[in-house]
Amino acid sequence: MSSKSLKTCLFDAVIIGAGFAGLYALHRLREMGLSVRVYEGASGVGGTWWWNRYPGARVDFPSAPYYAYSFSKELLDEFEWEERQPSQREVLSYLNFVTDKLELRPDIQFETWITDASFDEATNRWELKTGDGERISTQFLVSAMGTLSDANKPNIAGIDDFAGEIYHTGQWPHDEVSFKSKRIGVIGTGSSGIQSIPEIAKTAGHLTVFQRTPQFSIPAGNRPVDPADVAEARNNWETRKRYMAEGPVGMPYPMSEKSALDDPPEVRNAVYQKLWDDGGLQMLFNAYDDLLAVKESNDTLADFIRGKIKEIVKDPDTAQKLMPDYILGTKRQVIDDGYFNTYNRDNVNLVDLREDPIEKFTADGVRTKDGEHPLDMLVLATGFDAITGKLLRLNPKGRGGVDLRTAWKDRFYTYLGMAIPGFPNLFMVHGPESPSVLFNMPLGAEREGDWIRNCIAHLRDNGIASIEPEPGIDAKWAESVEAAAKETLFHGTESWYSGANIEGKHQQFIVHLGGQEYFQHLIDVADKDYEGFVMQAEQEVASAG
Ligand code: NA7
């Protein structure tokens, strides 16, 4: 037995994950004087930006310099972004810059997976184990494991028999992957598929795209960052921060207060055309205020984009297969760089899996109902067990030894999307029933990180050993999440927001759409002495022990 496995490391707080959320939580908790350690399975910082190295991976929301931390003007002033929709490489370089600037690295243990987490009721502490047999004891446990970190590998007949190269976009290799002259198949046309397909097509011998659901995609309009835009952001930082704080999704721009139906068609189409030419998600979030709430308004933009697909894609049959028919924006909105145009290339073809489904994989490729598709390489752009996947894989054990899979057997129960009944002193950043993926994620990570810091400070100042949601509050929270969703069009669509992409997952809409109201609610809960939580004083623990 190694000496490593005998020793128990003691911390005030342990954070799992060194992405945007984990790094920020480390900075804030360490600032309070706590002993803190981040455990990270990868060999570097970055989280989702460490793993998702597929060609074409870029930020979709919002553009530089706003997909970044907002708390430090120094960080904003000192990092020079190159592109408006930064590439994965650029975001990773930013996160390394922040890590070094804030001297976070010494408190991060890389290449270490936490494999077990159990709450000890006698001490009110979490006892953890790593893959190497290391033991760790901590009062507070922060899950910053990412929302898009648990890759979804589809269970398709014969897939393990395929003898060619096979890659998942969310676990892309660090060494360069060559597509040159190869016959490549891509399954999946979500963001990862739509970003990578144009890049792969450039050098592939032949590319076959296997599409289950056609997507509404908007041009990303990526280009070098305009120095004038950066200067404007730096000079007017407080105003931009206010827009981000007040808007529903954390965008740095004022929101439109107009319905799409207020404008006559020719004016509306001119608005859409201008935003289409400029690129980016402002088309969906800033053009009008009811695109995600009123179906008739939504249809105006959906029809505009369908018109664009028809215009761009030369082969009418392919254009028809690419026509999306769900409610625009209710699956993750995608932005692209030449996606639809890629189907005009001679080396690219599209298989519509709804009319020509996959029958099975063989060593040489894939057989669909209508034919054989010989392949040298398969790219799975098939997404993630989003938001809950990684935490459920760890499966922490709370009070009474009840594990999370049991506690969440019927639905994902949370309070504020940050705490789980029966799991004291465990905090989630971007957990289910928080705004997570439908809000500016670095900004959301800061706000949730600040709330966790303030909560822990409150506990420490008041001699409180543990905090957890009071019985029944989770049901009320679930109602508020559903109420926020019902005011929108999200309810009608099967998507990874509602667990539809994973077999056997609860069909529960797990994103809180309250935006800034959600974050105000977090503040109100704290101001009311952590309303909805129960706390146990240190003395009670000592006397029970
Ligand atoms: P997504 O958005 O979940 O997309 C996954 C795609 O893979 C989507 O088109 C799925 O079709 C398709 N898919 C999944 N399983 C299968 C099977 N079994 N057969 C055929 N097609 C399948 O994941 P992404 O990685 O693209 O994007 C996730 C986020 O990462 C994105 O929003 C960015 O923020 C970064 P479906 O739509 O389910 O019919």
Coordinates of C-alpha atoms and ligand atoms in Angstrom, one line a residue, residues 48-49 52 54 58-61 147-148 152-156 168-170 186-195 210-215 326 331-334 353-354 358 380-386 437 441 494-497 500-502, ligand 1:
T48 CA -15.3 21.8 -21.2
W49 CA -12.7 23.9 -23.1
N52 CA -13.9 19.9 -26.6
Y54 CA -12.9 19.3 -32.2
R58 CA -15.9 28.1 -30.7
V59 CA -17.8 30.2 -28.2
D60 CA -21.3 30.7 -29.4
F61 CA -22.5 33.0 -26.7
T147 CA -22.9 20.8 -17.7
L148 CA -21.6 19.4 -21.0
N152 CA -23.2 10.6 -24.9
K153 CA -22.1 7.7 -26.9
P154 CA -25.1 6.4 -28.8
N155 CA -26.0 2.8 -28.5
I156 CA -26.3 1.9 -32.2
H168 CA -16.5 11.9 -29.9
T169 CA -16.3 15.7 -30.2
G170 CA -16.5 16.0 -26.5
V186 CA -20.4 12.5 -38.8
I187 CA -23.4 11.6 -36.6
G188 CA -25.2 14.6 -35.1
T189 CA -26.1 18.1 -36.1
G190 CA -26.2 20.0 -32.9
S191 CA -23.6 22.7 -32.2
S192 CA -20.6 20.4 -32.2
G193 CA -21.6 18.8 -35.5
I194 CA -22.5 22.0 -37.2
Q195 CA -19.2 23.7 -36.1
F210 CA -26.1 11.5 -40.6
Q211 CA -28.8 13.9 -39.5
R212 CA -31.6 13.0 -37.1
T213 CA -33.0 16.5 -36.6
P214 CA -32.4 19.4 -38.9
Q215 CA -31.4 22.6 -37.2
Y326 CA -39.3 22.3 -34.4
K331 CA -33.3 23.3 -28.9
R332 CA -29.9 24.9 -28.2
Q333 CA -29.5 27.6 -30.8
V334 CA -26.5 27.0 -33.1
L353 CA -32.0 9.4 -40.6
R354 CA -35.7 10.0 -40.2
I358 CA -29.2 3.3 -39.5
L380 CA -19.8 11.2 -32.9
A381 CA -21.1 14.7 -32.4
T382 CA -23.9 13.2 -30.3
G383 CA -23.8 15.5 -27.3
F384 CA -23.9 14.9 -23.6
D385 CA -25.8 13.6 -20.7
A386 CA -26.2 17.3 -19.9
V437 CA -26.7 26.8 -20.1
M441 CA -22.1 30.9 -18.3
E494 CA -37.7 17.4 -27.0
S495 CA -34.2 18.5 -26.2
W496 CA -31.2 17.9 -23.9
Y497 CA -32.7 20.7 -21.7
A500 CA -34.9 13.8 -24.2
N501 CA -31.5 12.9 -25.7
I502 CA -30.7 10.2 -23.1
Ligands
NA7_1 P1 -26.3 18.2 -29.0 O1 -26.8 19.6 -29.1 O2 -27.0 17.4 -28.0 O3 -26.4 17.6 -30.4 C1 -26.3 16.2 -30.6 C2 -26.7 15.8 -32.0 O4 -26.5 14.4 -32.1 C3 -28.1 16.1 -32.3 O5 -28.2 16.4 -33.6 C4 -28.8 14.7 -32.0 O6 -30.0 14.6 -32.7 C5 -27.7 13.8 -32.5 N1 -27.8 12.4 -32.0 C6 -27.7 12.1 -30.7 N2 -27.9 10.7 -30.6 C7 -28.1 10.3 -31.8 C8 -28.3 9.0 -32.3 N3 -28.4 7.9 -31.6 N4 -28.5 8.9 -33.7 C9 -28.5 10.0 -34.5 N5 -28.3 11.2 -34.0 C10 -28.1 11.4 -32.7 O7 -24.8 18.2 -28.6 P2 -23.6 19.1 -29.2 O8 -22.3 18.5 -28.7 O9 -23.7 19.4 -30.6 O10 -23.9 20.5 -28.4 C11 -23.9 20.6 -27.0 C12 -23.5 21.9 -26.6 O11 -22.1 21.9 -26.5 C13 -23.9 23.0 -27.5 O12 -25.1 23.6 -27.2 C14 -22.8 24.0 -27.3 O13 -23.1 24.9 -26.2 C15 -21.6 23.2 -26.9 P3 -31.4 15.1 -32.0 O14 -31.4 16.6 -32.1 O15 -31.4 14.5 -30.6 O16 -32.4 14.4 -32.8

